PDB file of C-alpha atoms in Angstrom:
ATOM      1  CA  GLN A 175     -34.246  48.367 -62.663  1.00 91.00           C
ATOM      2  CA  VAL A 176     -34.489  47.933 -58.896  1.00 94.00           C
ATOM      3  CA  GLN A 177     -34.671  50.567 -56.205  1.00 96.00           C
ATOM      4  CA  VAL A 178     -33.740  49.736 -52.606  1.00 97.00           C
ATOM      5  CA  VAL A 179     -34.055  51.723 -49.408  1.00 97.00           C
ATOM      6  CA  GLU A 180     -32.451  50.741 -46.118  1.00 97.00           C
ATOM      7  CA  SER A 181     -33.794  51.459 -42.639  1.00 97.00           C
ATOM      8  CA  GLY A 182     -33.310  50.331 -39.063  1.00 98.00           C
ATOM      9  CA  GLY A 183     -29.897  51.699 -38.251  1.00 97.00           C
ATOM     10  CA  GLY A 184     -29.139  53.446 -34.995  1.00 97.00           C
ATOM     11  CA  LEU A 185     -27.034  53.586 -31.852  1.00 98.00           C
ATOM     12  CA  VAL A 186     -26.736  50.488 -29.690  1.00 98.00           C
ATOM     13  CA  GLN A 187     -24.479  49.317 -26.889  1.00 98.00           C
ATOM     14  CA  ALA A 188     -22.010  46.500 -27.391  1.00 98.00           C
ATOM     15  CA  GLY A 189     -23.749  43.162 -27.000  1.00 98.00           C
ATOM     16  CA  GLY A 190     -27.033  44.570 -28.235  1.00 98.00           C
ATOM     17  CA  SER A 191     -29.080  43.858 -31.347  1.00 98.00           C
ATOM     18  CA  LEU A 192     -30.475  45.692 -34.354  1.00 98.00           C
ATOM     19  CA  ARG A 193     -32.480  44.623 -37.361  1.00 98.00           C
ATOM     20  CA  LEU A 194     -31.886  46.344 -40.664  1.00 98.00           C
ATOM     21  CA  SER A 195     -34.476  46.329 -43.418  1.00 98.00           C
ATOM     22  CA  CYS A 196     -34.109  46.835 -47.157  1.00 98.00           C
ATOM     23  CA  ALA A 197     -37.320  47.580 -49.048  1.00 98.00           C
ATOM     24  CA  ALA A 198     -37.133  46.838 -52.758  1.00 96.00           C
ATOM     25  CA  SER A 199     -39.238  48.030 -55.675  1.00 94.00           C
ATOM     26  CA  GLY A 200     -39.157  47.713 -59.441  1.00 93.00           C
ATOM     27  CA  ARG A 201     -38.332  44.284 -60.815  1.00 87.00           C
ATOM     28  CA  THR A 202     -40.093  41.225 -59.379  1.00 89.00           C
ATOM     29  CA  PHE A 203     -38.581  40.562 -55.955  1.00 88.00           C
ATOM     30  CA  GLY A 204     -37.746  36.897 -56.401  1.00 86.00           C
ATOM     31  CA  THR A 205     -35.728  37.356 -59.583  1.00 89.00           C
ATOM     32  CA  TYR A 206     -32.510  38.702 -58.082  1.00 93.00           C
ATOM     33  CA  GLY A 207     -30.085  38.004 -55.292  1.00 95.00           C
ATOM     34  CA  MET A 208     -29.369  40.541 -52.585  1.00 96.00           C
ATOM     35  CA  GLY A 209     -26.650  41.390 -50.153  1.00 98.00           C
ATOM     36  CA  TRP A 210     -25.415  43.635 -47.379  1.00 98.00           C
ATOM     37  CA  PHE A 211     -22.139  45.521 -47.355  1.00 98.00           C
ATOM     38  CA  ARG A 212     -20.730  47.965 -44.850  1.00 98.00           C
ATOM     39  CA  GLN A 213     -18.208  50.782 -44.837  1.00 98.00           C
ATOM     40  CA  ALA A 214     -16.508  52.095 -41.739  1.00 97.00           C
ATOM     41  CA  PRO A 215     -14.859  55.544 -41.664  1.00 93.00           C
ATOM     42  CA  GLY A 216     -11.580  55.516 -43.528  1.00 95.00           C
ATOM     43  CA  LYS A 217     -12.047  51.947 -44.721  1.00 97.00           C
ATOM     44  CA  GLU A 218     -13.159  50.282 -47.917  1.00 97.00           C
ATOM     45  CA  ARG A 219     -16.643  48.929 -48.380  1.00 98.00           C
ATOM     46  CA  GLU A 220     -16.737  45.275 -47.367  1.00 98.00           C
ATOM     47  CA  PHE A 221     -19.046  42.321 -47.856  1.00 98.00           C
ATOM     48  CA  VAL A 222     -21.245  41.291 -44.935  1.00 98.00           C
ATOM     49  CA  ALA A 223     -23.841  38.780 -46.130  1.00 98.00           C
ATOM     50  CA  ALA A 224     -25.689  37.610 -49.237  1.00 97.00           C
ATOM     51  CA  ILE A 225     -28.869  35.720 -50.008  1.00 96.00           C
ATOM     52  CA  SER A 226     -29.981  33.939 -53.160  1.00 94.00           C
ATOM     53  CA  ARG A 227     -33.019  34.763 -55.253  1.00 93.00           C
ATOM     54  CA  SER A 228     -35.162  32.158 -53.543  1.00 91.00           C
ATOM     55  CA  GLY A 229     -33.770  32.820 -50.104  1.00 92.00           C
ATOM     56  CA  SER A 230     -32.736  29.191 -49.732  1.00 94.00           C
ATOM     57  CA  SER A 231     -29.002  29.937 -49.750  1.00 95.00           C
ATOM     58  CA  THR A 232     -27.017  32.423 -47.711  1.00 97.00           C
ATOM     59  CA  TYR A 233     -23.368  33.346 -47.257  1.00 97.00           C
ATOM     60  CA  TYR A 234     -21.602  35.381 -44.583  1.00 98.00           C
ATOM     61  CA  ALA A 235     -18.325  37.104 -43.995  1.00 98.00           C
ATOM     62  CA  ASP A 236     -16.295  35.347 -41.319  1.00 98.00           C
ATOM     63  CA  SER A 237     -16.421  38.445 -39.137  1.00 98.00           C
ATOM     64  CA  VAL A 238     -20.212  38.227 -38.733  1.00 98.00           C
ATOM     65  CA  LYS A 239     -20.860  34.495 -39.031  1.00 98.00           C
ATOM     66  CA  GLY A 240     -22.890  33.230 -36.091  1.00 98.00           C
ATOM     67  CA  ARG A 241     -23.957  36.755 -35.069  1.00 98.00           C
ATOM     68  CA  PHE A 242     -25.795  38.107 -38.132  1.00 98.00           C
ATOM     69  CA  THR A 243     -28.654  36.530 -40.053  1.00 98.00           C
ATOM     70  CA  ILE A 244     -29.789  37.564 -43.519  1.00 98.00           C
ATOM     71  CA  SER A 245     -33.313  36.807 -44.713  1.00 98.00           C
ATOM     72  CA  ARG A 246     -35.888  37.960 -47.229  1.00 96.00           C
ATOM     73  CA  ASP A 247     -39.684  38.182 -47.221  1.00 96.00           C
ATOM     74  CA  THR A 248     -41.250  37.954 -50.656  1.00 93.00           C
ATOM     75  CA  ALA A 249     -44.666  39.053 -49.421  1.00 94.00           C
ATOM     76  CA  ARG A 250     -43.148  42.323 -48.179  1.00 96.00           C
ATOM     77  CA  ASN A 251     -40.506  42.758 -50.906  1.00 96.00           C
ATOM     78  CA  THR A 252     -38.033  43.250 -48.093  1.00 97.00           C
ATOM     79  CA  MET A 253     -34.666  41.864 -47.074  1.00 97.00           C
ATOM     80  CA  TYR A 254     -33.456  41.882 -43.488  1.00 98.00           C
ATOM     81  CA  LEU A 255     -30.216  41.710 -41.546  1.00 98.00           C
ATOM     82  CA  GLN A 256     -30.644  40.646 -37.949  1.00 98.00           C
ATOM     83  CA  MET A 257     -27.532  41.674 -36.043  1.00 98.00           C
ATOM     84  CA  ASN A 258     -26.913  40.211 -32.589  1.00 98.00           C
ATOM     85  CA  SER A 259     -23.984  40.428 -30.180  1.00 98.00           C
ATOM     86  CA  LEU A 260     -22.900  43.661 -31.793  1.00 98.00           C
ATOM     87  CA  LYS A 261     -19.347  44.875 -31.326  1.00 98.00           C
ATOM     88  CA  PRO A 262     -17.844  48.356 -31.661  1.00 97.00           C
ATOM     89  CA  GLU A 263     -16.034  47.151 -34.776  1.00 97.00           C
ATOM     90  CA  ASP A 264     -19.425  46.608 -36.427  1.00 98.00           C
ATOM     91  CA  THR A 265     -19.856  50.380 -36.530  1.00 98.00           C
ATOM     92  CA  ALA A 266     -20.310  51.405 -40.165  1.00 98.00           C
ATOM     93  CA  VAL A 267     -22.744  52.558 -42.787  1.00 98.00           C
ATOM     94  CA  TYR A 268     -24.615  49.476 -43.983  1.00 98.00           C
ATOM     95  CA  PHE A 269     -25.659  49.221 -47.614  1.00 98.00           C
ATOM     96  CA  CYS A 270     -28.251  47.028 -49.267  1.00 98.00           C
ATOM     97  CA  ALA A 271     -27.411  45.837 -52.772  1.00 98.00           C
ATOM     98  CA  VAL A 272     -29.023  43.899 -55.615  1.00 97.00           C
ATOM     99  CA  ASP A 273     -27.314  41.194 -57.661  1.00 94.00           C
ATOM    100  CA  SER A 274     -29.216  40.761 -60.933  1.00 89.00           C
ATOM    101  CA  ASP A 275     -28.031  37.161 -61.233  1.00 79.00           C
ATOM    102  CA  PHE A 276     -28.446  34.227 -58.873  1.00 75.00           C
ATOM    103  CA  GLY A 277     -26.889  35.996 -55.939  1.00 81.00           C
ATOM    104  CA  LEU A 278     -24.350  35.140 -53.243  1.00 91.00           C
ATOM    105  CA  GLY A 279     -21.747  37.421 -54.750  1.00 93.00           C
ATOM    106  CA  VAL A 280     -19.120  38.792 -52.370  1.00 95.00           C
ATOM    107  CA  ARG A 281     -17.582  41.470 -54.566  1.00 96.00           C
ATOM    108  CA  ILE A 282     -18.869  45.012 -55.031  1.00 96.00           C
ATOM    109  CA  VAL A 283     -18.810  44.476 -58.803  1.00 95.00           C
ATOM    110  CA  ASP A 284     -21.274  41.586 -58.452  1.00 95.00           C
ATOM    111  CA  TYR A 285     -24.007  44.063 -57.521  1.00 96.00           C
ATOM    112  CA  ASP A 286     -25.896  46.361 -59.856  1.00 95.00           C
ATOM    113  CA  TYR A 287     -28.086  48.514 -57.604  1.00 97.00           C
ATOM    114  CA  TRP A 288     -27.341  50.077 -54.239  1.00 98.00           C
ATOM    115  CA  GLY A 289     -29.179  51.894 -51.505  1.00 98.00           C
ATOM    116  CA  GLN A 290     -28.037  55.060 -49.783  1.00 97.00           C
ATOM    117  CA  GLY A 291     -27.033  53.276 -46.596  1.00 98.00           C
ATOM    118  CA  THR A 292     -28.037  53.366 -42.949  1.00 98.00           C
ATOM    119  CA  GLN A 293     -25.701  54.194 -40.065  1.00 98.00           C
ATOM    120  CA  VAL A 294     -25.052  51.628 -37.350  1.00 98.00           C
ATOM    121  CA  THR A 295     -23.068  52.779 -34.334  1.00 98.00           C
ATOM    122  CA  VAL A 296     -22.063  50.384 -31.553  1.00 98.00           C
ATOM    123  CA  SER A 297     -20.773  51.960 -28.366  1.00 97.00           C
ATOM    124  CA  ALA A 298     -18.344  50.174 -26.075  1.00 94.00           C
TER     125      ALA A 298
END
């Protein structure tokens, strides 16, 4: 069992930056992959980025590649999503998720545990 809690969302102007955090507890941090998804109003939840158990491998959706960076800190049991050059279309609720296997999954069904989400709003 893993519990995750997101933080760091907020309102930012286009071109700005935010860093989301996902604090994990329960199972040993380095034994599962993790990922970020987002859901905009009226749209389906979509994959954003994923990171492997060790943190050595990452994968990004094309829409965020080159702008977002996913990372994890074992000492703090925390995963991060650094978001730069934000666009209005990045506005969504961002969810942290845990993949009990190796990680790098891109489908919702690949993930077993989810946080409650944090709102990110990018104004034009």
